[in-house]
XYZ file of C-alpha atoms in Angstrom:
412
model
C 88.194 112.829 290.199
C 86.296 116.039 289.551
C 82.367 115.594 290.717
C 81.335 118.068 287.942
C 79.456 115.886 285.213
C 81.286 116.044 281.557
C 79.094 118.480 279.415
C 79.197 116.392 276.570
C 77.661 113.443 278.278
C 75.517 115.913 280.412
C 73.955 117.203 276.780
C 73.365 113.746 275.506
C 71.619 113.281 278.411
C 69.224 116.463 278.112
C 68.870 116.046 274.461
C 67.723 112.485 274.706
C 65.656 112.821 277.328
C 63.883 115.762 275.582
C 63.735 113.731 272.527
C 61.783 110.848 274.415
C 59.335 113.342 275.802
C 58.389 115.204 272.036
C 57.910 111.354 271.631
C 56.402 110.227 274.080
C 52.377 110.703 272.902
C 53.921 108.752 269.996
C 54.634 105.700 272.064
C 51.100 104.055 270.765
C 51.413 105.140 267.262
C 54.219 103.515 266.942
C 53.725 100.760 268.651
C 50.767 99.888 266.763
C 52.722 100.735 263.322
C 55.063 97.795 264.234
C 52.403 95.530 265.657
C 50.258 95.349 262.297
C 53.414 95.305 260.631
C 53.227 99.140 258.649
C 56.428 100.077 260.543
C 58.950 97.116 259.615
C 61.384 100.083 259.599
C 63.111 102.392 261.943
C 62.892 104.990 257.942
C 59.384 103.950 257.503
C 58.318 104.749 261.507
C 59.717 107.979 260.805
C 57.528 108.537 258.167
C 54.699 107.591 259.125
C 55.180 109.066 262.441
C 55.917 112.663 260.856
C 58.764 112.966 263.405
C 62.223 113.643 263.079
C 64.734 110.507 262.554
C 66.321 110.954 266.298
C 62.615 111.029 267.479
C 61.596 107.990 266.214
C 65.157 106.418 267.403
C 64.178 107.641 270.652
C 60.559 106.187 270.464
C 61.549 102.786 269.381
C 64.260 102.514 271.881
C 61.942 103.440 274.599
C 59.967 100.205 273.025
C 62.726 98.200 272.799
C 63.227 99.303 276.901
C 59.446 97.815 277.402
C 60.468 94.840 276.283
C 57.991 95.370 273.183
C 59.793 95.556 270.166
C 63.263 94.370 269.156
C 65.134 96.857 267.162
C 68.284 95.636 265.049
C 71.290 96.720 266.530
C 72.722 97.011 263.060
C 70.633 99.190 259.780
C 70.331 97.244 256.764
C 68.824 97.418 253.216
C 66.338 95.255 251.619
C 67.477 93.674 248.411
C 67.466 95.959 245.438
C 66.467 98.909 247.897
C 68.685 102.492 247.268
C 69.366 105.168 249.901
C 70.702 104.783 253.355
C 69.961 101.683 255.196
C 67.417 101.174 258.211
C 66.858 99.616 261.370
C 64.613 96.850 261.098
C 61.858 96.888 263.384
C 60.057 93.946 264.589
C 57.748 92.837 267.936
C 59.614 91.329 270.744
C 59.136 86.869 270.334
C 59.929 87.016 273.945
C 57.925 89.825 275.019
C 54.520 89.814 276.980
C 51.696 88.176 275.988
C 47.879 87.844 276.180
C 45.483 85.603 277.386
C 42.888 84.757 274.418
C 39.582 82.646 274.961
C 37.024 81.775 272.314
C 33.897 79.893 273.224
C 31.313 79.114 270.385
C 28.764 76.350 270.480
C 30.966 73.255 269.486
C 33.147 74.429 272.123
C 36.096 76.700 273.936
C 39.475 78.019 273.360
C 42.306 79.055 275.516
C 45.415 80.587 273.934
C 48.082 82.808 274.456
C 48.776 85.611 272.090
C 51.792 88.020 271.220
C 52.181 91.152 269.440
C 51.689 91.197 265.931
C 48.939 88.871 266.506
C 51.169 85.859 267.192
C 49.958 82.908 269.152
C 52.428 81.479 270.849
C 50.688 79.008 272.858
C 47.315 77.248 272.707
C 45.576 74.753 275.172
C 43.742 71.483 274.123
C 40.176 72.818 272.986
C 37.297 71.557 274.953
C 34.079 70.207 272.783
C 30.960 70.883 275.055
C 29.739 74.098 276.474
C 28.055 73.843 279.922
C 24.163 75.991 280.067
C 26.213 78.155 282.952
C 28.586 80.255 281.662
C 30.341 80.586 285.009
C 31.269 77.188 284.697
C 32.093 77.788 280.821
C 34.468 80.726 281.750
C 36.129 79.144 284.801
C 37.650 76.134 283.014
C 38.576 78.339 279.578
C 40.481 80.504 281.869
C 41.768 77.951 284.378
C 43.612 76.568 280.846
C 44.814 80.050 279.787
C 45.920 80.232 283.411
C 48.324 76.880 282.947
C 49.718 77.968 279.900
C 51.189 81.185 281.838
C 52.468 78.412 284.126
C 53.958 76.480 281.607
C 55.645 79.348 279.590
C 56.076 81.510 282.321
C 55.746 84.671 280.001
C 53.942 87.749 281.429
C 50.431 88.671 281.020
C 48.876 92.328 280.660
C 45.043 91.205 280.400
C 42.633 89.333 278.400
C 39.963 88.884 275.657
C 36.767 86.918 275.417
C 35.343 86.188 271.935
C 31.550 84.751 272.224
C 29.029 83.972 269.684
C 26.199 86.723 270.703
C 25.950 90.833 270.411
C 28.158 91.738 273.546
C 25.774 94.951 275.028
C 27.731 97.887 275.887
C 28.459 99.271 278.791
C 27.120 96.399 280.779
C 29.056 93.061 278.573
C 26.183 91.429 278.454
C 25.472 88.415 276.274
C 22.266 89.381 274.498
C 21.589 86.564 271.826
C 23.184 83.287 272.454
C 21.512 81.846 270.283
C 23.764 79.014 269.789
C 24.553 78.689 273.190
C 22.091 76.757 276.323
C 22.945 80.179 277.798
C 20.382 82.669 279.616
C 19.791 85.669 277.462
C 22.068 89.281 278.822
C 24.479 86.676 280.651
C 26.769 89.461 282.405
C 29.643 87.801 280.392
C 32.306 90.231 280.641
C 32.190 90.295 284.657
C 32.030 86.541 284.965
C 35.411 86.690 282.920
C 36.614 89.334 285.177
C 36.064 87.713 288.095
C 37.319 84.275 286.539
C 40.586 86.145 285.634
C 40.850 87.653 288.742
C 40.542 84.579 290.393
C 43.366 83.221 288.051
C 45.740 85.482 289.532
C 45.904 86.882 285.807
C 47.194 90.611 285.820
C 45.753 93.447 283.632
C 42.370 94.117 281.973
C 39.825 91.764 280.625
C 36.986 92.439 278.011
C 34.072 90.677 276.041
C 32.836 90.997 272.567
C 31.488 89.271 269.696
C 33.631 86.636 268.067
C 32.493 88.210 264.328
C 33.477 91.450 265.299
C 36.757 90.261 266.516
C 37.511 88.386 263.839
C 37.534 91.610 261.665
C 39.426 93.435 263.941
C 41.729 91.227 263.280
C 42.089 90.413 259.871
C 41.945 94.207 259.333
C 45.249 94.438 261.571
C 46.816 91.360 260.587
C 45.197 89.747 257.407
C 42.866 89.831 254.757
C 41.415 93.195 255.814
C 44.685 95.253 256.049
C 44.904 98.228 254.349
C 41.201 98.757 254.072
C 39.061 101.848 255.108
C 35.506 100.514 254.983
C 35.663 96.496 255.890
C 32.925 94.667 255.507
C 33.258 90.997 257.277
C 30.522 88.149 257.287
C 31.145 84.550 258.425
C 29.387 81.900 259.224
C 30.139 80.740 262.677
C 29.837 76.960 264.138
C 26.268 77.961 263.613
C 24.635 80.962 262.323
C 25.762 83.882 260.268
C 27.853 87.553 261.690
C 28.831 90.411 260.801
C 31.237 93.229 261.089
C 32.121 96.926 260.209
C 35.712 98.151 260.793
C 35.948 102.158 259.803
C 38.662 103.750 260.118
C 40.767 100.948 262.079
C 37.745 100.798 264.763
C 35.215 98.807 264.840
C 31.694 99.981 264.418
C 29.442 98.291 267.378
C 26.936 101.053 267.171
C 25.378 102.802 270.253
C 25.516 99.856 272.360
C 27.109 97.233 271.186
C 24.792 95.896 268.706
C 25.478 97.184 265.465
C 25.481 94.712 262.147
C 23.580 92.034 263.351
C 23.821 90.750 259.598
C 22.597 87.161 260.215
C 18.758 88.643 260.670
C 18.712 90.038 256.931
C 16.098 88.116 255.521
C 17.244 86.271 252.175
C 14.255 84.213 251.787
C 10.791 85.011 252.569
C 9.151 82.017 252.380
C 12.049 80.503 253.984
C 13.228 78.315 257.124
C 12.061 80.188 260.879
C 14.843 81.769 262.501
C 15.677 81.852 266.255
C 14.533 85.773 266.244
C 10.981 85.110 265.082
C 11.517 86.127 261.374
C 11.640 83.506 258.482
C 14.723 82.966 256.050
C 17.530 85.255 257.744
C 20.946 85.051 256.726
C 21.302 82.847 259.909
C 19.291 79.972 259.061
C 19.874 80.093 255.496
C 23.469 80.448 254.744
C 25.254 78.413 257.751
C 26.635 75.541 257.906
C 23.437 73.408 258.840
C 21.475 74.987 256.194
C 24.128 73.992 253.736
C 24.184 70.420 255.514
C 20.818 70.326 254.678
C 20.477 70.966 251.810
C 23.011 68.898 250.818
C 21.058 65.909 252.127
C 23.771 65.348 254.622
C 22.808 64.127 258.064
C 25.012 66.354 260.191
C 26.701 63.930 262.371
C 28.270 64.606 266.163
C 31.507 63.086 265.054
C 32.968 67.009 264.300
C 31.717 70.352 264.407
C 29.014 71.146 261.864
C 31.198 74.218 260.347
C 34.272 71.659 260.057
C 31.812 68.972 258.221
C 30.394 71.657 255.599
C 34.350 72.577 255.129
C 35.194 69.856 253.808
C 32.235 68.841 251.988
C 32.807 71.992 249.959
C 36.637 71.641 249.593
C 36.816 68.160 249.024
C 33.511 66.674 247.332
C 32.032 70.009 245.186
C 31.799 67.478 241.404
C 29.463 65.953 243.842
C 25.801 67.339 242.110
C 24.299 67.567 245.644
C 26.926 69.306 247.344
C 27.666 71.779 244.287
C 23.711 72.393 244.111
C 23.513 73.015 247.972
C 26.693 75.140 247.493
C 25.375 77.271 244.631
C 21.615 78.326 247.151
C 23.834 79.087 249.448
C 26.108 81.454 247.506
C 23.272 83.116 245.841
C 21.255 83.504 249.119
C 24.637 84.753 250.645
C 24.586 87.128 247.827
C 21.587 88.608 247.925
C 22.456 89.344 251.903
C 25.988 90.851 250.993
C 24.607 92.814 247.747
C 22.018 94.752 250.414
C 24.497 95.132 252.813
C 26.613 97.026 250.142
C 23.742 99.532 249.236
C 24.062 100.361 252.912
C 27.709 100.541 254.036
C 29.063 101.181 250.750
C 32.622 99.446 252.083
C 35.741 99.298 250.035
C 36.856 95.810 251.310
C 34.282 92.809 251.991
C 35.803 89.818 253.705
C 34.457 86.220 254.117
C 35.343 83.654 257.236
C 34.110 80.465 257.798
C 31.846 78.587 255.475
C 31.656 81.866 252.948
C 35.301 81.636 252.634
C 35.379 78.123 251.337
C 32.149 78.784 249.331
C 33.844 81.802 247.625
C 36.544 79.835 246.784
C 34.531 77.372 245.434
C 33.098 79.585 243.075
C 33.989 83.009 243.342
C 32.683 84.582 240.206
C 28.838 83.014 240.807
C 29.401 85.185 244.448
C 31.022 88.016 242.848
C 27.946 88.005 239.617
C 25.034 87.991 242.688
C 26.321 91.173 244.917
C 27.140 92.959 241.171
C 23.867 92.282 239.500
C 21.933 93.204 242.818
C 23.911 96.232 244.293
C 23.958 99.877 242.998
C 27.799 100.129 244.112
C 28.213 96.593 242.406
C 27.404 97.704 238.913
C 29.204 100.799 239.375
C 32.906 99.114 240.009
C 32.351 95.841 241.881
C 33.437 95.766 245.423
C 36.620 93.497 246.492
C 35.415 90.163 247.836
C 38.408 87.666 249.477
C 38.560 85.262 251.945
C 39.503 86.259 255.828
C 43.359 84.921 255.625
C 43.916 84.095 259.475
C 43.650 81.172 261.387
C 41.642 81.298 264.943
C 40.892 85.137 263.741
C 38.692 85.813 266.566
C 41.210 84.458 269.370
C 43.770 86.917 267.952
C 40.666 89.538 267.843
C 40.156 88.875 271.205
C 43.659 89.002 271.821
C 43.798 92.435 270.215
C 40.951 93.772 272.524
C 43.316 92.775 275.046
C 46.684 95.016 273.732
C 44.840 97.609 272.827
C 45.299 99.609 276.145
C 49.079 99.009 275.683
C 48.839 100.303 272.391
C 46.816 103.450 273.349
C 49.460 104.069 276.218
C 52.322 101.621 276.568
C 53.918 103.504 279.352
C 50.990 103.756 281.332
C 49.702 100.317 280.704
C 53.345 98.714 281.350
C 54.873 100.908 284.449
């Protein structure tokens, strides 16, 4: 046998490898085309890529090599589709995961999350919050930590959504509110040092639960496809909000950017936790609308699940429609400021908003109109956020983001 190499084979070589490396600073891109589901072809990466077809082949079978994505080993067409047929393109079920961890004031979350913003696994939620967050963030990841035991799937780092402005650089919890918890609780180290402790490989990070939950519903749900997204929820208690521009969200020079809940609505209204009187806050969550709906709010369930259901299931009651309709206009009046501001393309709604503006959409939609310059001038999408637990997959996608900037470097 000769020991010269055949120069067919050798070429294929050289020529793939040299397509790989024009690729290779398109290893993220892609990667995060297929992950928010804008890729869900091998045509369509190319595309959007601006590469050529072997390129992107290369690209997507270097992600397929990660163990990332799943390319199909055979092209086909949609139904009713012309031209040549694709490779479909989708994220691995098996791949890595993960972990996720929410804590808000009724409670914590462990779960673990996929690409594409998939949970795959979630642990039993707990319904008290210790006044030490140490303690808080031991047992939330102590349950992630089983899960990886039970599934065995691999971890590349973690995410921590928390109801409070998340200071930057430091991760420090600066208002939580909601929370027994000391004000600037150094929440992002605690969680470091928790996952750490876990044995849990890869990164972990800390950030606002609002925030998060626009991230993802701007990668994964209501918010796709947006430029400008505007998100307010209510959380278990009080009121957030988020900016995503650009695919990035907008925390401002330190973290502390759109700190919606402290618009005041109501002048002569309830005192809020920050001193002022009728914020957002305390006049739009789920107490205030317990409240006002005469409603004693119970320790049975959360006070966000209790004003769900009051408003999807009992609105021909007068008092709860009544207590609905403050809400909605005081909500309004917050949202119709925030749009002379921002001036976003996209405003989403999560928690008790969403079920309000489902309740009565165009008595929402009539407020921010009549009391916004942008309003009057074309009206300004308004939906509902779409996702389920959309700040454990935000905090999830906090997590992947360093494999989507670099999957190479984050996974080798």
């Amino acid at each position: 046998m000769s020991g010269k190499a055949d120069p067919r084979t050798a070429g294929e070589g050289t020529t793939s490898r040299t397509r790989l490396d024009r690729g290779r600073g398109a290893l993220g891109p892609a990667l995060e085309l297929v992950h928010t589901g804008r890729a869900p072809t091998r045509a369509v990466l190319t595309a959007e890529l601006g590469v050529t077809r072997a390129t992107a082949g290369a690209v997507a079978a270097e992600l397929e090599a990660l163990g990332l994505i799943r390319v199909d080993a055979r092209p086909g067409a949609a139904a009713g589709s012309q031209g040549r047929p694709s490779h479909r393109l989708a994220v691995a079920e098996d791949g890595p995961v993960v972990l996720a961890a929410q804590v808000h004031a009724d409670g914590f979350r462990a779960a673990l999350v996929g690409l594409g913003g998939r949970i795959v696994a979630t642990a039993p939620g707990c319904e008290t919050v210790d006044a030490d967050p140490a303690k808080v963030l031991v047992s939330v990841v102590e349950a992630g930590a089983e899960l990886l035991r039970t599934t065995g799937r691999r971890c590349v780092g973690a995410g921590l959504a928390v109801p409070s402005a998340v200071a930057e650089p430091d991760g420090l919890a600066l208002n939580p509110l909601h929370l027994a918890w000391p004000v600037g609780a150094p929440v992002r180290r605690l969680f470091e040092e928790c996952v750490r402790t876990a044995g849990i490989t890869g990164p972990a990070f800390a950030g606002n639960d609002v925030n998060l939950a626009a991230l993802a519903e701007h990668r994964h749900g209501a918010g796709r496809g947006a430029r400008d997204l505007l998100c307010v929820a209510t959380g278990h208690r009080g009121v957030g909000g988020a900016l995503v521009l650009d695919g990035r969200l907008h925390t401002g020079s330190s973290g502390l950017a759109l700190e919606v809940g402290h618009l005041t609505v109501n002048p002569e209204g309830r005192p809020c936790h920050c001193g002022s009187r009728g914020c957002l806050d305390v006049e739009a969550d789920p107490l205030a609308f317990l409240t006002a709906a005469g409603r004693d709010p119970g320790p049975e369930v959360s006070l966000l699940h209790q004003s769900n259901d009051l408003v999807r299931n009992h609105y021909d009651d007068p008092a709860i429609r009544t207590a609905a309709e403050a809400l909605i206009d005081r909500l309004g009046l917050g949202l119709a400021g925030l749009v002379n501001i921002l001036n976003p393309d996209r405003i989403i709604l999560g928690g008790l908003h969403r079920f309000l503006l489902e309740a009565d959409p165009e008595r929402l939609r009539a407020v921010v109109a009549e009391r916004s310059l942008w309003g009057q001038s074309g009206g300004v999408p308004i939906l509902a956020c779409t996702l389920d637990h959309n700040s454990l997959v935000g905090a999830a996608e906090l997590a992947w983001q360093p494999v989507l900037d670099d999957p190479l470097g984050a996974l080798t």
